[in-house]
């Protein structure tokens, strides 16, 4: 069973890694994969508690673990069992990470395709190239409205792209889920607080993605999320539980609530 100090050591190691978000995400996936499911859940629970307490290394690496659970799931053999076991272990803030079901609101795929066809007459290949290379901010802003995720993927690597425009894309409604997921996958933009806020407050974002973003928000964001009646109930309940947990730890020797294990270990 991992201890609080184990979780601190993992956070320190991950925080010291060089190579950028992709390297840290893959390292997080390896860390999760090498443990048994019960230990994996407890480690994640500790990291959430440490982050909520404002401990810097945990706050920095928690996003890497959230991304690993979503984007590296195929490399974590037991990822499908984590949600069920988290309930057994009474680790509600971990179980919340595996929200399922449709988004609060959904945009019809055919309607999105028709809107793209009406707005753009060029081929998909031309749109992708233009999205990646254009230096015209107005053209870039128009490219950002395309619902095809491959176009937005190229928009997101355009060096002329600004955070303001990414926030507008992330907040756009109605929206297909695929472009929103592309923003969440972007190493460059998904680390920005304003982008995370825009995504999680968009009712068109699938809850399984939103649930990985909620623990990365600050207390003010969580309070607003709880009060946002137009958002998915699972995300609002998740935010409420994180607020109830409170900032349990700081950077010193303050205690973190021990993750509780179910019938397989001490409670």
PDB file of N, CA and C in Angstrom, residues 26-108:
ATOM      1  N   UNK A  26       3.672   9.969 -20.248  1.00  0.00           N
ATOM      2  CA  UNK A  26       4.039   8.562 -20.436  1.00  0.00           C
ATOM      3  C   UNK A  26       4.681   7.988 -19.173  1.00  0.00           C
ATOM      4  N   UNK A  27       5.466   8.808 -18.468  1.00  0.00           N
ATOM      5  CA  UNK A  27       6.051   8.352 -17.206  1.00  0.00           C
ATOM      6  C   UNK A  27       4.957   8.105 -16.168  1.00  0.00           C
ATOM      7  N   UNK A  28       3.951   8.967 -16.154  1.00  0.00           N
ATOM      8  CA  UNK A  28       2.825   8.766 -15.238  1.00  0.00           C
ATOM      9  C   UNK A  28       2.093   7.460 -15.563  1.00  0.00           C
ATOM     10  N   UNK A  29       1.917   7.184 -16.845  1.00  0.00           N
ATOM     11  CA  UNK A  29       1.252   5.940 -17.248  1.00  0.00           C
ATOM     12  C   UNK A  29       2.049   4.726 -16.774  1.00  0.00           C
ATOM     13  N   UNK A  30       3.362   4.792 -16.894  1.00  0.00           N
ATOM     14  CA  UNK A  30       4.199   3.670 -16.433  1.00  0.00           C
ATOM     15  C   UNK A  30       4.085   3.502 -14.920  1.00  0.00           C
ATOM     16  N   UNK A  31       4.032   4.607 -14.203  1.00  0.00           N
ATOM     17  CA  UNK A  31       3.903   4.548 -12.741  1.00  0.00           C
ATOM     18  C   UNK A  31       2.573   3.903 -12.347  1.00  0.00           C
ATOM     19  N   UNK A  32       1.519   4.241 -13.054  1.00  0.00           N
ATOM     20  CA  UNK A  32       0.208   3.664 -12.761  1.00  0.00           C
ATOM     21  C   UNK A  32       0.146   2.196 -13.159  1.00  0.00           C
ATOM     22  N   UNK A  33       0.802   1.849 -14.253  1.00  0.00           N
ATOM     23  CA  UNK A  33       0.730   0.485 -14.775  1.00  0.00           C
ATOM     24  C   UNK A  33       1.491  -0.509 -13.913  1.00  0.00           C
ATOM     25  N   UNK A  34       2.537  -0.056 -13.237  1.00  0.00           N
ATOM     26  CA  UNK A  34       3.385  -1.005 -12.513  1.00  0.00           C
ATOM     27  C   UNK A  34       2.809  -1.388 -11.149  1.00  0.00           C
ATOM     28  N   UNK A  35       1.785  -0.684 -10.705  1.00  0.00           N
ATOM     29  CA  UNK A  35       1.168  -0.957  -9.412  1.00  0.00           C
ATOM     30  C   UNK A  35      -0.082  -1.812  -9.585  1.00  0.00           C
ATOM     31  N   UNK A  36      -0.498  -2.478  -8.495  1.00  0.00           N
ATOM     32  CA  UNK A  36      -1.780  -3.178  -8.582  1.00  0.00           C
ATOM     33  C   UNK A  36      -2.893  -2.131  -8.493  1.00  0.00           C
ATOM     34  N   UNK A  37      -4.112  -2.465  -8.917  1.00  0.00           N
ATOM     35  CA  UNK A  37      -5.180  -1.454  -9.008  1.00  0.00           C
ATOM     36  C   UNK A  37      -5.464  -0.744  -7.687  1.00  0.00           C
ATOM     37  N   UNK A  38      -5.445  -1.475  -6.566  1.00  0.00           N
ATOM     38  CA  UNK A  38      -5.717  -0.829  -5.282  1.00  0.00           C
ATOM     39  C   UNK A  38      -4.662   0.238  -4.983  1.00  0.00           C
ATOM     40  N   UNK A  39      -3.408  -0.104  -5.215  1.00  0.00           N
ATOM     41  CA  UNK A  39      -2.333   0.855  -4.953  1.00  0.00           C
ATOM     42  C   UNK A  39      -2.377   2.031  -5.918  1.00  0.00           C
ATOM     43  N   UNK A  40      -2.754   1.756  -7.167  1.00  0.00           N
ATOM     44  CA  UNK A  40      -2.896   2.831  -8.151  1.00  0.00           C
ATOM     45  C   UNK A  40      -3.914   3.854  -7.680  1.00  0.00           C
ATOM     46  N   UNK A  41      -5.074   3.377  -7.230  1.00  0.00           N
ATOM     47  CA  UNK A  41      -6.120   4.285  -6.760  1.00  0.00           C
ATOM     48  C   UNK A  41      -5.664   5.096  -5.558  1.00  0.00           C
ATOM     49  N   UNK A  42      -4.956   4.451  -4.630  1.00  0.00           N
ATOM     50  CA  UNK A  42      -4.516   5.172  -3.440  1.00  0.00           C
ATOM     51  C   UNK A  42      -3.474   6.235  -3.788  1.00  0.00           C
ATOM     52  N   UNK A  43      -2.586   5.899  -4.715  1.00  0.00           N
ATOM     53  CA  UNK A  43      -1.597   6.887  -5.151  1.00  0.00           C
ATOM     54  C   UNK A  43      -2.292   8.101  -5.755  1.00  0.00           C
ATOM     55  N   UNK A  44      -3.245   7.866  -6.639  1.00  0.00           N
ATOM     56  CA  UNK A  44      -3.965   8.974  -7.269  1.00  0.00           C
ATOM     57  C   UNK A  44      -4.726   9.772  -6.212  1.00  0.00           C
ATOM     58  N   UNK A  45      -5.324   9.077  -5.252  1.00  0.00           N
ATOM     59  CA  UNK A  45      -6.029   9.771  -4.174  1.00  0.00           C
ATOM     60  C   UNK A  45      -5.116  10.678  -3.373  1.00  0.00           C
ATOM     61  N   UNK A  46      -3.928  10.202  -3.061  1.00  0.00           N
ATOM     62  CA  UNK A  46      -2.959  11.026  -2.351  1.00  0.00           C
ATOM     63  C   UNK A  46      -2.547  12.236  -3.182  1.00  0.00           C
ATOM     64  N   UNK A  47      -2.305  12.034  -4.470  1.00  0.00           N
ATOM     65  CA  UNK A  47      -1.883  13.147  -5.315  1.00  0.00           C
ATOM     66  C   UNK A  47      -2.972  14.213  -5.404  1.00  0.00           C
ATOM     67  N   UNK A  48      -4.233  13.785  -5.465  1.00  0.00           N
ATOM     68  CA  UNK A  48      -5.333  14.756  -5.481  1.00  0.00           C
ATOM     69  C   UNK A  48      -5.348  15.539  -4.174  1.00  0.00           C
ATOM     70  N   UNK A  49      -5.194  14.837  -3.039  1.00  0.00           N
ATOM     71  CA  UNK A  49      -5.197  15.510  -1.738  1.00  0.00           C
ATOM     72  C   UNK A  49      -4.012  16.471  -1.605  1.00  0.00           C
ATOM     73  N   UNK A  50      -2.843  16.033  -2.036  1.00  0.00           N
ATOM     74  CA  UNK A  50      -1.662  16.902  -1.971  1.00  0.00           C
ATOM     75  C   UNK A  50      -1.840  18.140  -2.845  1.00  0.00           C
ATOM     76  N   UNK A  51      -2.411  17.949  -4.018  1.00  0.00           N
ATOM     77  CA  UNK A  51      -2.648  19.075  -4.911  1.00  0.00           C
ATOM     78  C   UNK A  51      -3.670  20.031  -4.320  1.00  0.00           C
ATOM     79  N   UNK A  52      -4.738  19.491  -3.756  1.00  0.00           N
ATOM     80  CA  UNK A  52      -5.753  20.341  -3.126  1.00  0.00           C
ATOM     81  C   UNK A  52      -5.148  21.126  -1.967  1.00  0.00           C
ATOM     82  N   UNK A  53      -4.126  20.549  -1.343  1.00  0.00           N
ATOM     83  CA  UNK A  53      -3.467  21.255  -0.247  1.00  0.00           C
ATOM     84  C   UNK A  53      -2.473  22.292  -0.704  1.00  0.00           C
ATOM     85  N   UNK A  54      -2.270  22.393  -2.023  1.00  0.00           N
ATOM     86  CA  UNK A  54      -1.386  23.414  -2.548  1.00  0.00           C
ATOM     87  C   UNK A  54       0.075  23.036  -2.589  1.00  0.00           C
ATOM     88  N   UNK A  55       0.381  21.738  -2.448  1.00  0.00           N
ATOM     89  CA  UNK A  55       1.784  21.321  -2.512  1.00  0.00           C
ATOM     90  C   UNK A  55       2.241  21.334  -3.962  1.00  0.00           C
ATOM     91  N   UNK A  56       3.210  22.161  -4.270  1.00  0.00           N
ATOM     92  CA  UNK A  56       3.590  22.478  -5.638  1.00  0.00           C
ATOM     93  C   UNK A  56       3.848  21.298  -6.551  1.00  0.00           C
ATOM     94  N   UNK A  57       4.740  20.372  -6.183  1.00  0.00           N
ATOM     95  CA  UNK A  57       5.028  19.251  -7.093  1.00  0.00           C
ATOM     96  C   UNK A  57       3.790  18.439  -7.466  1.00  0.00           C
ATOM     97  N   UNK A  58       2.920  18.186  -6.491  1.00  0.00           N
ATOM     98  CA  UNK A  58       1.709  17.415  -6.789  1.00  0.00           C
ATOM     99  C   UNK A  58       0.779  18.203  -7.705  1.00  0.00           C
ATOM    100  N   UNK A  59       0.660  19.492  -7.452  1.00  0.00           N
ATOM    101  CA  UNK A  59      -0.184  20.328  -8.308  1.00  0.00           C
ATOM    102  C   UNK A  59       0.313  20.310  -9.747  1.00  0.00           C
ATOM    103  N   UNK A  60       1.632  20.320  -9.905  1.00  0.00           N
ATOM    104  CA  UNK A  60       2.207  20.331 -11.252  1.00  0.00           C
ATOM    105  C   UNK A  60       2.026  18.998 -11.975  1.00  0.00           C
ATOM    106  N   UNK A  61       2.183  17.883 -11.271  1.00  0.00           N
ATOM    107  CA  UNK A  61       2.169  16.581 -11.962  1.00  0.00           C
ATOM    108  C   UNK A  61       0.794  15.943 -12.008  1.00  0.00           C
ATOM    109  N   UNK A  62      -0.165  16.458 -11.239  1.00  0.00           N
ATOM    110  CA  UNK A  62      -1.489  15.837 -11.255  1.00  0.00           C
ATOM    111  C   UNK A  62      -2.076  15.833 -12.665  1.00  0.00           C
ATOM    112  N   UNK A  63      -1.834  16.903 -13.415  1.00  0.00           N
ATOM    113  CA  UNK A  63      -2.352  16.964 -14.783  1.00  0.00           C
ATOM    114  C   UNK A  63      -1.752  15.870 -15.654  1.00  0.00           C
ATOM    115  N   UNK A  64      -0.500  15.482 -15.387  1.00  0.00           N
ATOM    116  CA  UNK A  64       0.129  14.405 -16.154  1.00  0.00           C
ATOM    117  C   UNK A  64      -0.558  13.070 -15.866  1.00  0.00           C
ATOM    118  N   UNK A  65      -0.938  12.855 -14.613  1.00  0.00           N
ATOM    119  CA  UNK A  65      -1.635  11.617 -14.264  1.00  0.00           C
ATOM    120  C   UNK A  65      -3.049  11.611 -14.833  1.00  0.00           C
ATOM    121  N   UNK A  66      -3.703  12.765 -14.822  1.00  0.00           N
ATOM    122  CA  UNK A  66      -5.045  12.831 -15.406  1.00  0.00           C
ATOM    123  C   UNK A  66      -4.986  12.554 -16.909  1.00  0.00           C
ATOM    124  N   UNK A  67      -3.997  13.132 -17.582  1.00  0.00           N
ATOM    125  CA  UNK A  67      -3.842  12.893 -19.015  1.00  0.00           C
ATOM    126  C   UNK A  67      -3.498  11.436 -19.289  1.00  0.00           C
ATOM    127  N   UNK A  68      -2.682  10.831 -18.428  1.00  0.00           N
ATOM    128  CA  UNK A  68      -2.306   9.433 -18.624  1.00  0.00           C
ATOM    129  C   UNK A  68      -3.525   8.521 -18.519  1.00  0.00           C
ATOM    130  N   UNK A  69      -4.400   8.786 -17.565  1.00  0.00           N
ATOM    131  CA  UNK A  69      -5.591   7.952 -17.410  1.00  0.00           C
ATOM    132  C   UNK A  69      -6.480   7.998 -18.642  1.00  0.00           C
ATOM    133  N   UNK A  70      -6.473   9.113 -19.349  1.00  0.00           N
ATOM    134  CA  UNK A  70      -7.307   9.256 -20.540  1.00  0.00           C
ATOM    135  C   UNK A  70      -6.576   8.856 -21.812  1.00  0.00           C
ATOM    136  N   UNK A  71      -5.366   9.374 -22.004  1.00  0.00           N
ATOM    137  CA  UNK A  71      -4.679   9.222 -23.281  1.00  0.00           C
ATOM    138  C   UNK A  71      -3.766   8.004 -23.362  1.00  0.00           C
ATOM    139  N   UNK A  72      -3.401   7.440 -22.218  1.00  0.00           N
ATOM    140  CA  UNK A  72      -2.508   6.281 -22.196  1.00  0.00           C
ATOM    141  C   UNK A  72      -3.202   5.056 -21.617  1.00  0.00           C
ATOM    142  N   UNK A  73      -4.530   5.045 -21.650  1.00  0.00           N
ATOM    143  CA  UNK A  73      -5.283   3.967 -21.011  1.00  0.00           C
ATOM    144  C   UNK A  73      -4.899   2.595 -21.538  1.00  0.00           C
ATOM    145  N   UNK A  74      -4.564   2.503 -22.820  1.00  0.00           N
ATOM    146  CA  UNK A  74      -4.221   1.205 -23.403  1.00  0.00           C
ATOM    147  C   UNK A  74      -2.931   0.648 -22.828  1.00  0.00           C
ATOM    148  N   UNK A  75      -2.129   1.481 -22.188  1.00  0.00           N
ATOM    149  CA  UNK A  75      -0.872   1.033 -21.605  1.00  0.00           C
ATOM    150  C   UNK A  75      -0.973   0.801 -20.093  1.00  0.00           C
ATOM    151  N   UNK A  76      -2.183   0.949 -19.544  1.00  0.00           N
ATOM    152  CA  UNK A  76      -2.429   0.701 -18.119  1.00  0.00           C
ATOM    153  C   UNK A  76      -3.352  -0.504 -18.030  1.00  0.00           C
ATOM    154  N   UNK A  77      -2.829  -1.707 -17.793  1.00  0.00           N
ATOM    155  CA  UNK A  77      -3.607  -2.943 -17.950  1.00  0.00           C
ATOM    156  C   UNK A  77      -4.907  -2.976 -17.155  1.00  0.00           C
ATOM    157  N   UNK A  78      -4.921  -2.375 -15.974  1.00  0.00           N
ATOM    158  CA  UNK A  78      -6.080  -2.499 -15.098  1.00  0.00           C
ATOM    159  C   UNK A  78      -6.946  -1.241 -15.086  1.00  0.00           C
ATOM    160  N   UNK A  79      -6.795  -0.366 -16.055  1.00  0.00           N
ATOM    161  CA  UNK A  79      -7.495   0.915 -15.980  1.00  0.00           C
ATOM    162  C   UNK A  79      -9.012   0.741 -15.944  1.00  0.00           C
ATOM    163  N   UNK A  80      -9.532  -0.304 -16.580  1.00  0.00           N
ATOM    164  CA  UNK A  80     -10.980  -0.501 -16.607  1.00  0.00           C
ATOM    165  C   UNK A  80     -11.546  -0.902 -15.254  1.00  0.00           C
ATOM    166  N   UNK A  81     -10.705  -1.395 -14.362  1.00  0.00           N
ATOM    167  CA  UNK A  81     -11.194  -1.828 -13.048  1.00  0.00           C
ATOM    168  C   UNK A  81     -11.040  -0.757 -11.972  1.00  0.00           C
ATOM    169  N   UNK A  82     -10.355   0.323 -12.287  1.00  0.00           N
ATOM    170  CA  UNK A  82     -10.040   1.315 -11.261  1.00  0.00           C
ATOM    171  C   UNK A  82     -11.298   1.960 -10.689  1.00  0.00           C
ATOM    172  N   UNK A  83     -12.264   2.269 -11.539  1.00  0.00           N
ATOM    173  CA  UNK A  83     -13.469   2.939 -11.052  1.00  0.00           C
ATOM    174  C   UNK A  83     -14.226   2.056 -10.068  1.00  0.00           C
ATOM    175  N   UNK A  84     -14.419   0.786 -10.430  1.00  0.00           N
ATOM    176  CA  UNK A  84     -15.147  -0.129  -9.543  1.00  0.00           C
ATOM    177  C   UNK A  84     -14.414  -0.293  -8.216  1.00  0.00           C
ATOM    178  N   UNK A  85     -13.109  -0.467  -8.272  1.00  0.00           N
ATOM    179  CA  UNK A  85     -12.345  -0.665  -7.050  1.00  0.00           C
ATOM    180  C   UNK A  85     -12.291   0.597  -6.212  1.00  0.00           C
ATOM    181  N   UNK A  86     -12.294   1.761  -6.857  1.00  0.00           N
ATOM    182  CA  UNK A  86     -12.282   3.012  -6.089  1.00  0.00           C
ATOM    183  C   UNK A  86     -13.522   3.117  -5.214  1.00  0.00           C
ATOM    184  N   UNK A  87     -14.664   2.648  -5.716  1.00  0.00           N
ATOM    185  CA  UNK A  87     -15.879   2.630  -4.894  1.00  0.00           C
ATOM    186  C   UNK A  87     -15.724   1.662  -3.728  1.00  0.00           C
ATOM    187  N   UNK A  88     -15.138   0.504  -3.999  1.00  0.00           N
ATOM    188  CA  UNK A  88     -14.905  -0.473  -2.939  1.00  0.00           C
ATOM    189  C   UNK A  88     -13.998   0.113  -1.858  1.00  0.00           C
ATOM    190  N   UNK A  89     -13.022   0.893  -2.279  1.00  0.00           N
ATOM    191  CA  UNK A  89     -12.061   1.500  -1.361  1.00  0.00           C
ATOM    192  C   UNK A  89     -12.583   2.782  -0.709  1.00  0.00           C
ATOM    193  N   UNK A  90     -13.778   3.191  -1.065  1.00  0.00           N
ATOM    194  CA  UNK A  90     -14.358   4.449  -0.578  1.00  0.00           C
ATOM    195  C   UNK A  90     -13.519   5.659  -0.967  1.00  0.00           C
ATOM    196  N   UNK A  91     -12.877   5.567  -2.122  1.00  0.00           N
ATOM    197  CA  UNK A  91     -12.096   6.689  -2.653  1.00  0.00           C
ATOM    198  C   UNK A  91     -12.957   7.422  -3.680  1.00  0.00           C
ATOM    199  N   UNK A  92     -13.896   8.209  -3.188  1.00  0.00           N
ATOM    200  CA  UNK A  92     -14.871   8.839  -4.073  1.00  0.00           C
ATOM    201  C   UNK A  92     -14.224   9.816  -5.046  1.00  0.00           C
ATOM    202  N   UNK A  93     -13.205  10.549  -4.596  1.00  0.00           N
ATOM    203  CA  UNK A  93     -12.591  11.526  -5.498  1.00  0.00           C
ATOM    204  C   UNK A  93     -11.815  10.851  -6.618  1.00  0.00           C
ATOM    205  N   UNK A  94     -11.434   9.593  -6.416  1.00  0.00           N
ATOM    206  CA  UNK A  94     -10.803   8.821  -7.490  1.00  0.00           C
ATOM    207  C   UNK A  94     -11.867   8.225  -8.396  1.00  0.00           C
ATOM    208  N   UNK A  95     -12.913   7.656  -7.808  1.00  0.00           N
ATOM    209  CA  UNK A  95     -14.002   7.093  -8.614  1.00  0.00           C
ATOM    210  C   UNK A  95     -14.609   8.146  -9.536  1.00  0.00           C
ATOM    211  N   UNK A  96     -14.651   9.399  -9.064  1.00  0.00           N
ATOM    212  CA  UNK A  96     -15.225  10.483  -9.867  1.00  0.00           C
ATOM    213  C   UNK A  96     -14.477  10.707 -11.178  1.00  0.00           C
ATOM    214  N   UNK A  97     -13.216  10.300 -11.233  1.00  0.00           N
ATOM    215  CA  UNK A  97     -12.414  10.531 -12.436  1.00  0.00           C
ATOM    216  C   UNK A  97     -12.896   9.709 -13.621  1.00  0.00           C
ATOM    217  N   UNK A  98     -13.733   8.706 -13.366  1.00  0.00           N
ATOM    218  CA  UNK A  98     -14.136   7.782 -14.423  1.00  0.00           C
ATOM    219  C   UNK A  98     -15.612   7.966 -14.774  1.00  0.00           C
ATOM    220  N   UNK A  99     -16.052   9.215 -14.803  1.00  0.00           N
ATOM    221  CA  UNK A  99     -17.432   9.524 -15.203  1.00  0.00           C
ATOM    222  C   UNK A  99     -17.688   9.001 -16.609  1.00  0.00           C
ATOM    223  N   UNK A 100     -18.916   8.596 -16.853  1.00  0.00           N
ATOM    224  CA  UNK A 100     -19.283   8.029 -18.143  1.00  0.00           C
ATOM    225  C   UNK A 100     -20.580   8.652 -18.634  1.00  0.00           C
ATOM    226  N   UNK A 101     -20.915   8.360 -19.877  1.00  0.00           N
ATOM    227  CA  UNK A 101     -22.179   8.815 -20.438  1.00  0.00           C
ATOM    228  C   UNK A 101     -22.021   9.994 -21.373  1.00  0.00           C
ATOM    229  N   UNK A 102     -23.132  10.421 -21.963  1.00  0.00           N
ATOM    230  CA  UNK A 102     -23.084  11.534 -22.924  1.00  0.00           C
ATOM    231  C   UNK A 102     -22.896  12.875 -22.239  1.00  0.00           C
ATOM    232  N   UNK A 103     -22.464  13.839 -23.025  1.00  0.00           N
ATOM    233  CA  UNK A 103     -22.337  15.205 -22.523  1.00  0.00           C
ATOM    234  C   UNK A 103     -23.713  15.761 -22.181  1.00  0.00           C
ATOM    235  N   UNK A 104     -23.728  16.821 -21.425  1.00  0.00           N
ATOM    236  CA  UNK A 104     -24.995  17.461 -21.058  1.00  0.00           C
ATOM    237  C   UNK A 104     -25.756  17.885 -22.305  1.00  0.00           C
ATOM    238  N   UNK A 105     -25.040  18.429 -23.294  1.00  0.00           N
ATOM    239  CA  UNK A 105     -25.621  18.814 -24.568  1.00  0.00           C
ATOM    240  C   UNK A 105     -24.804  18.178 -25.680  1.00  0.00           C
ATOM    241  N   UNK A 106     -25.454  17.852 -26.795  1.00  0.00           N
ATOM    242  CA  UNK A 106     -24.754  17.226 -27.909  1.00  0.00           C
ATOM    243  C   UNK A 106     -25.162  17.886 -29.221  1.00  0.00           C
ATOM    244  N   UNK A 107     -24.187  18.090 -30.086  1.00  0.00           N
ATOM    245  CA  UNK A 107     -24.419  18.652 -31.414  1.00  0.00           C
ATOM    246  C   UNK A 107     -24.407  17.517 -32.434  1.00  0.00           C
ATOM    247  N   UNK A 108     -25.420  17.467 -33.253  1.00  0.00           N
ATOM    248  CA  UNK A 108     -25.529  16.405 -34.252  1.00  0.00           C
ATOM    249  C   UNK A 108     -24.344  16.451 -35.218  1.00  0.00           C
TER     250      UNK A 108
END
